[in-house]
Coordinates of C-alpha atoms in Angstrom, one line a residue:
X1 CA -109.4 16.6 -81.6
X2 CA -108.7 19.6 -79.3
X3 CA -110.7 18.3 -76.7
X4 CA -109.8 14.9 -76.7
X5 CA -106.5 16.1 -75.4
X6 CA -107.2 18.8 -73.1
X7 CA -109.1 16.2 -71.7
X8 CA -106.5 13.7 -71.8
X9 CA -104.0 16.1 -70.0
X10 CA -106.5 16.3 -67.5
X11 CA -107.1 13.3 -66.5
X12 CA -102.9 12.6 -66.5
X13 CA -103.3 16.2 -64.0
X14 CA -105.6 15.1 -62.1
X15 CA -104.7 11.2 -61.5
X16 CA -100.5 12.7 -61.1
X17 CA -102.1 15.2 -58.4
X18 CA -103.5 11.6 -56.6
X19 CA -100.8 9.8 -56.9
X20 CA -98.8 12.9 -55.2
X21 CA -101.4 13.6 -52.7
X22 CA -101.5 9.6 -51.5
X23 CA -97.5 10.1 -51.4
X24 CA -98.0 13.6 -49.3
X25 CA -100.5 11.2 -47.4
X26 CA -97.4 8.9 -46.2
X27 CA -95.4 11.6 -44.3
X28 CA -96.4 12.2 -40.4
X29 CA -95.5 14.4 -38.0
X30 CA -93.3 11.9 -35.5
X31 CA -91.9 13.6 -32.8
X32 CA -91.5 16.6 -31.2
X33 CA -89.1 18.9 -28.7
X34 CA -89.7 22.3 -27.2
X35 CA -86.9 23.3 -25.4
X36 CA -83.7 22.1 -26.3
X37 CA -80.7 22.1 -24.0
X38 CA -79.2 18.9 -24.0
X39 CA -80.5 17.3 -27.0
X40 CA -78.6 17.6 -30.4
X41 CA -77.4 20.7 -32.0
X42 CA -77.4 21.9 -35.7
X43 CA -74.3 22.4 -38.1
X44 CA -73.8 25.6 -36.1
X45 CA -73.1 24.0 -32.3
X46 CA -76.6 25.5 -31.4
X47 CA -79.7 23.3 -29.8
X48 CA -83.1 24.8 -30.6
X49 CA -86.5 23.0 -31.1
X50 CA -87.3 20.3 -33.6
X51 CA -89.6 18.4 -35.3
X52 CA -89.4 14.9 -37.1
X53 CA -91.3 14.0 -39.8
X54 CA -91.3 9.9 -40.4
X55 CA -91.9 8.6 -44.5
X56 CA -93.8 5.4 -43.4
X57 CA -93.9 4.6 -46.8
X58 CA -91.3 1.6 -48.9
X59 CA -91.2 4.3 -51.4
X60 CA -89.2 7.8 -51.8
X61 CA -90.5 11.4 -50.9
X62 CA -89.4 14.5 -51.2
X63 CA -90.9 17.3 -48.5
X64 CA -89.7 20.7 -50.4
X65 CA -92.4 22.8 -51.1
X66 CA -94.6 21.3 -47.5
X67 CA -96.0 23.8 -44.9
X68 CA -95.5 23.3 -41.1
X69 CA -97.7 26.2 -39.0
X70 CA -99.0 26.4 -35.7
X71 CA -101.5 29.2 -36.3
X72 CA -105.1 27.2 -35.8
X73 CA -107.0 30.1 -37.9
X74 CA -105.0 28.2 -41.1
X75 CA -108.5 26.0 -40.2
X76 CA -110.5 28.4 -41.6
X77 CA -111.9 27.1 -44.8
X78 CA -112.3 31.0 -46.4
X79 CA -108.8 32.0 -45.8
X80 CA -107.3 32.5 -49.0
X81 CA -104.3 30.2 -50.0
X82 CA -102.3 33.4 -50.2
X83 CA -103.4 34.4 -47.0
X84 CA -102.8 30.9 -45.3
X85 CA -99.0 30.8 -46.8
X86 CA -98.2 34.1 -44.4
X87 CA -99.2 32.6 -41.9
X88 CA -96.8 29.3 -43.1
X89 CA -93.2 28.5 -43.1
X90 CA -92.6 26.6 -46.5
X91 CA -89.5 23.6 -46.1
X92 CA -87.3 25.3 -49.2
X93 CA -86.1 23.1 -51.4
X94 CA -81.9 22.8 -53.0
X95 CA -81.3 20.0 -50.4
X96 CA -81.0 16.6 -50.7
X97 CA -82.6 16.0 -47.6
X98 CA -85.5 16.9 -47.9
X99 CA -86.0 13.4 -50.0
X100 CA -87.5 11.1 -46.8
X101 CA -86.3 7.4 -48.1
X102 CA -89.0 4.3 -47.4
X103 CA -89.0 4.1 -43.8
X104 CA -86.8 7.0 -43.1
X105 CA -86.4 10.0 -40.6
X106 CA -85.7 14.0 -40.9
X107 CA -85.6 16.8 -38.1
X108 CA -86.3 20.1 -38.7
X109 CA -85.1 22.7 -36.6
X110 CA -87.7 25.8 -35.5
X111 CA -87.1 29.2 -34.0
X112 CA -84.6 29.4 -37.0
X113 CA -83.3 31.6 -39.8
X114 CA -83.3 29.3 -43.1
X115 CA -80.0 31.5 -44.2
X116 CA -78.6 28.8 -41.8
X117 CA -79.5 26.2 -44.0
X118 CA -82.3 24.1 -45.8
X119 CA -83.5 22.9 -42.6
X120 CA -83.8 25.8 -40.8
X121 CA -87.2 27.0 -40.8
X122 CA -88.8 30.6 -39.2
X123 CA -92.1 28.2 -37.2
X124 CA -92.5 30.2 -33.2
X125 CA -92.4 26.9 -31.4
X126 CA -92.9 28.2 -28.0
X127 CA -90.8 26.9 -25.2
X128 CA -92.8 25.8 -22.3
X129 CA -96.4 26.1 -23.1
X130 CA -98.8 23.9 -25.1
X131 CA -99.5 24.6 -28.6
X132 CA -101.2 23.3 -32.4
X133 CA -98.7 21.8 -35.3
X134 CA -99.7 21.3 -38.5
X135 CA -98.4 19.6 -41.9
X136 CA -99.6 20.8 -44.9
X137 CA -98.9 20.0 -48.6
X138 CA -97.6 22.0 -51.1
X139 CA -100.6 23.0 -51.7
X140 CA -101.2 25.7 -48.5
X141 CA -104.1 23.2 -48.5
X142 CA -104.5 19.8 -47.2
X143 CA -104.0 19.1 -44.1
X144 CA -101.9 16.0 -43.7
X145 CA -101.1 15.7 -39.9
X146 CA -101.6 17.2 -37.2
X147 CA -100.8 17.3 -33.3
X148 CA -101.7 19.5 -29.4
X149 CA -98.6 19.1 -28.1
X150 CA -98.3 19.7 -24.0
X151 CA -96.7 21.8 -22.1
X152 CA -92.8 19.6 -22.2
X153 CA -90.2 20.3 -19.8
X154 CA -86.7 20.6 -20.7
X155 CA -85.4 18.2 -23.2
X156 CA -88.5 16.5 -23.2
X157 CA -90.0 15.2 -26.3
X158 CA -93.5 14.6 -27.6
X159 CA -93.6 10.9 -29.7
X160 CA -96.4 9.2 -32.0
X161 CA -95.9 5.3 -30.7
X162 CA -98.6 3.4 -33.4
X163 CA -101.9 6.0 -33.1
X164 CA -100.6 7.3 -30.1
X165 CA -98.6 10.6 -28.2
X166 CA -96.1 10.1 -26.0
X167 CA -94.1 12.0 -23.3
X168 CA -90.5 11.1 -23.4
X169 CA -87.9 11.4 -21.1
X170 CA -85.3 13.1 -22.3
X171 CA -82.6 9.8 -22.0
X172 CA -85.4 8.3 -24.3
X173 CA -85.4 11.3 -27.3
X174 CA -84.5 9.9 -30.4
X175 CA -84.5 12.2 -33.2
X176 CA -83.9 10.9 -36.4
X177 CA -84.6 7.4 -35.2
X178 CA -87.6 5.2 -34.4
X179 CA -89.3 6.7 -31.4
X180 CA -90.1 3.5 -29.2
X181 CA -87.1 0.4 -29.7
X182 CA -87.5 -2.8 -27.8
X183 CA -84.2 -4.7 -27.4
X184 CA -86.2 -7.7 -26.3
X185 CA -88.5 -7.7 -29.2
X186 CA -88.1 -10.4 -31.5
X187 CA -88.5 -10.3 -35.3
X188 CA -91.9 -10.8 -35.7
X189 CA -93.4 -8.9 -32.9
X190 CA -91.6 -6.2 -34.9
X191 CA -92.9 -6.8 -38.0
X192 CA -96.3 -6.9 -36.6
X193 CA -95.9 -3.4 -35.3
X194 CA -94.5 -2.1 -38.5
X195 CA -96.5 -3.4 -41.0
X196 CA -99.6 -4.3 -39.1
X197 CA -101.5 -5.1 -42.9
X198 CA -98.7 -7.2 -44.1
X199 CA -98.5 -4.6 -47.3
X200 CA -94.4 -4.7 -46.6
X201 CA -94.0 -8.2 -46.6
X202 CA -96.4 -8.9 -49.2
X203 CA -94.8 -7.1 -51.3
X204 CA -91.0 -8.0 -50.6
X205 CA -91.6 -11.9 -51.2
X206 CA -93.1 -10.6 -54.2
X207 CA -90.1 -8.4 -55.4
X208 CA -88.0 -11.7 -54.5
X209 CA -89.8 -13.8 -56.9
X210 CA -89.9 -11.9 -59.7
X211 CA -86.4 -10.8 -59.0
X212 CA -85.7 -14.7 -59.6
X213 CA -87.3 -15.1 -62.5
X214 CA -85.8 -12.1 -64.5
X215 CA -82.4 -13.6 -63.3
X216 CA -83.5 -17.1 -64.5
X217 CA -85.1 -15.3 -67.8
X218 CA -81.8 -13.9 -68.8
X219 CA -79.6 -16.8 -67.5
X220 CA -81.6 -18.6 -70.7
X221 CA -81.7 -16.4 -72.8
X222 CA -78.2 -16.2 -72.9
X223 CA -77.6 -19.5 -73.1
X224 CA -80.0 -20.2 -76.1
X225 CA -78.1 -17.2 -77.4
X226 CA -74.4 -19.2 -77.0
X227 CA -75.5 -22.6 -78.2
X228 CA -77.2 -21.6 -80.8
X229 CA -73.6 -20.0 -81.7
X230 CA -72.1 -23.0 -81.2
X231 CA -74.1 -25.5 -83.6
X232 CA -73.2 -22.5 -86.8
X233 CA -68.9 -23.0 -85.9
X234 CA -69.9 -26.3 -86.3
X235 CA -72.4 -26.7 -88.8
X236 CA -69.6 -23.8 -91.1
X237 CA -66.8 -26.2 -89.6
X238 CA -68.4 -29.6 -91.0
X239 CA -68.5 -27.7 -94.5
X240 CA -66.0 -28.4 -97.3
X241 CA -64.8 -24.9 -98.2
X242 CA -63.7 -25.2 -95.0
X243 CA -60.8 -27.5 -95.7
X244 CA -58.4 -26.0 -98.4
X245 CA -58.5 -23.4 -95.8
X246 CA -57.1 -25.6 -92.8
X247 CA -54.0 -26.9 -95.3
X248 CA -53.2 -23.3 -95.7
X249 CA -53.3 -22.7 -92.1
X250 CA -51.1 -25.8 -91.9
X251 CA -48.3 -24.4 -94.2
X252 CA -48.3 -20.8 -92.6
X253 CA -47.7 -22.7 -89.2
X254 CA -44.6 -25.4 -91.1
X255 CA -43.2 -21.4 -92.5
X256 CA -43.5 -19.9 -88.8
X257 CA -41.7 -22.7 -87.0
X258 CA -39.3 -22.8 -89.7
X259 CA -38.8 -18.9 -89.3
X260 CA -38.5 -19.7 -86.1
X261 CA -35.9 -22.0 -86.7
X262 CA -33.9 -19.7 -87.9
X263 CA -34.6 -16.4 -86.2
X264 CA -33.5 -18.8 -83.1
X265 CA -30.0 -20.8 -84.1
X266 CA -28.9 -17.9 -86.8
X267 CA -28.4 -18.7 -90.5
X268 CA -25.7 -21.7 -90.2
X269 CA -28.6 -24.3 -89.0
X270 CA -30.7 -23.1 -92.6
X271 CA -34.2 -23.6 -90.5
X272 CA -32.8 -27.9 -90.2
X273 CA -34.4 -28.7 -86.9
X274 CA -31.9 -29.7 -83.7
X275 CA -34.1 -33.0 -84.1
X276 CA -33.1 -33.2 -87.7
X277 CA -29.5 -33.7 -87.0
X278 CA -30.5 -35.8 -83.7
X279 CA -31.8 -38.2 -86.6
X280 CA -28.8 -38.0 -89.2
X281 CA -26.5 -39.1 -86.3
X282 CA -28.8 -41.6 -85.0
X283 CA -28.8 -43.4 -88.4
X284 CA -24.7 -42.9 -88.8
X285 CA -24.4 -45.0 -85.6
X286 CA -26.8 -47.7 -86.7
X287 CA -25.2 -48.0 -89.4
X288 CA -21.7 -48.4 -87.8
X289 CA -23.7 -50.7 -84.9
X290 CA -25.3 -52.8 -87.9
X291 CA -21.8 -53.1 -89.7
X292 CA -22.8 -51.8 -93.0
X293 CA -20.0 -49.4 -93.6
X294 CA -16.4 -51.1 -95.4
X295 CA -14.2 -53.4 -93.2
X296 CA -10.8 -52.2 -93.6
X297 CA -7.4 -54.7 -92.1
X298 CA -5.4 -51.7 -90.7
X299 CA -2.9 -53.5 -92.5
X300 CA -0.3 -50.1 -94.7
X301 CA 1.5 -52.3 -97.9
X302 CA 4.3 -50.3 -99.1
X303 CA 5.6 -50.9 -102.9
X304 CA 7.6 -49.0 -104.9
X305 CA 7.0 -47.5 -107.8
X306 CA 8.8 -45.6 -110.3
X307 CA 7.7 -41.6 -111.1
X308 CA 9.2 -39.7 -113.6
X309 CA 9.1 -36.4 -111.3
X310 CA 12.8 -36.6 -110.7
X311 CA 13.7 -37.0 -114.0
X312 CA 17.0 -34.0 -114.9
X313 CA 16.0 -34.8 -118.4
X314 CA 12.6 -34.5 -119.0
X315 CA 11.6 -31.7 -116.9
X316 CA 15.0 -29.2 -116.7
X317 CA 15.6 -29.2 -120.7
X318 CA 17.8 -26.4 -120.6
X319 CA 21.0 -28.1 -119.2
X320 CA 20.4 -31.2 -121.5
X321 CA 23.5 -31.1 -124.3
X322 CA 22.7 -32.6 -127.6
X323 CA 25.9 -33.7 -128.6
X324 CA 26.9 -35.8 -125.0
X325 CA 23.3 -36.5 -123.8
X326 CA 24.9 -38.5 -120.9
X327 CA 27.0 -35.2 -119.6
X328 CA 24.8 -33.9 -117.5
X329 CA 22.7 -36.7 -116.4
X330 CA 21.1 -36.4 -113.2
X331 CA 22.8 -39.4 -110.5
X332 CA 20.9 -41.3 -109.2
X333 CA 17.8 -41.0 -106.9
X334 CA 15.5 -43.8 -105.2
X335 CA 12.1 -44.0 -106.3
X336 CA 9.2 -43.0 -104.2
X337 CA 8.0 -46.0 -102.4
X338 CA 3.9 -46.4 -103.2
X339 CA 1.8 -46.7 -100.5
X340 CA -1.1 -48.9 -100.5

């Protein structure tokens, strides 16, 4: 079991190393300028020699821990790795700019102090003399790319054009971007020059197709879930137990409506809608127009009717004389007429 684990770990390590090595092969030296008098400046406003790297792949790769050198002695296969590292300048880590994106470029300042920035390396680059420049992998053993740079005049660069190198005049120097940009170049010619084997356009087309398929899959998957839920709701709505719930909801709505009337119109209306009052008045008007009520003549008849409310004998007994009953008889008062 231990041997199997050891073998599996070794295979994984070898695979990872192969993948990393393959990714490193996509990084190459793209342009070099040795005598900088009018080209780009660093963060401190100084003009120094610079080297440009290019990521030729369609994936991102981090170049931290890789090496530059101008010392040909490192080509000696018998030289130890520690001795070879002494003759190289390492790309420091800790700067996100070392993560070079697909088809992107990165510029390093040479003859500089690393304390000034992560993109400053102490690589010795002669100003007006030819020299050899090499780019090594992080193991300081695998040579990734190299070029023999001729003596360059002020602000002139040595740039790659396909598999060839060309001296560029100061006005055509292009740090951080493509070396040769043709304004009259068609898109087809540009794709043919940048992707001669068609790998990039193939990957792009396949990516678009698979992305569209994934979007369609997600859409129909969500659509199926929604339709299943709708069917479930319909089945539940058509079942018998839902009717009592519906009646309860209707009764609750009626109570809420009455309560709302009480709150709006006050307690005087006792929760009765204004529509009820309007209906009652309309019915009364309808009955009046249809002569349903009693018809009155409008004539007042007055007839005499005797009452005892003025009878002093009956009401004022304390003035009554039993010896002479007529002595205190009240004077005659006209009777009150009865109104009919």
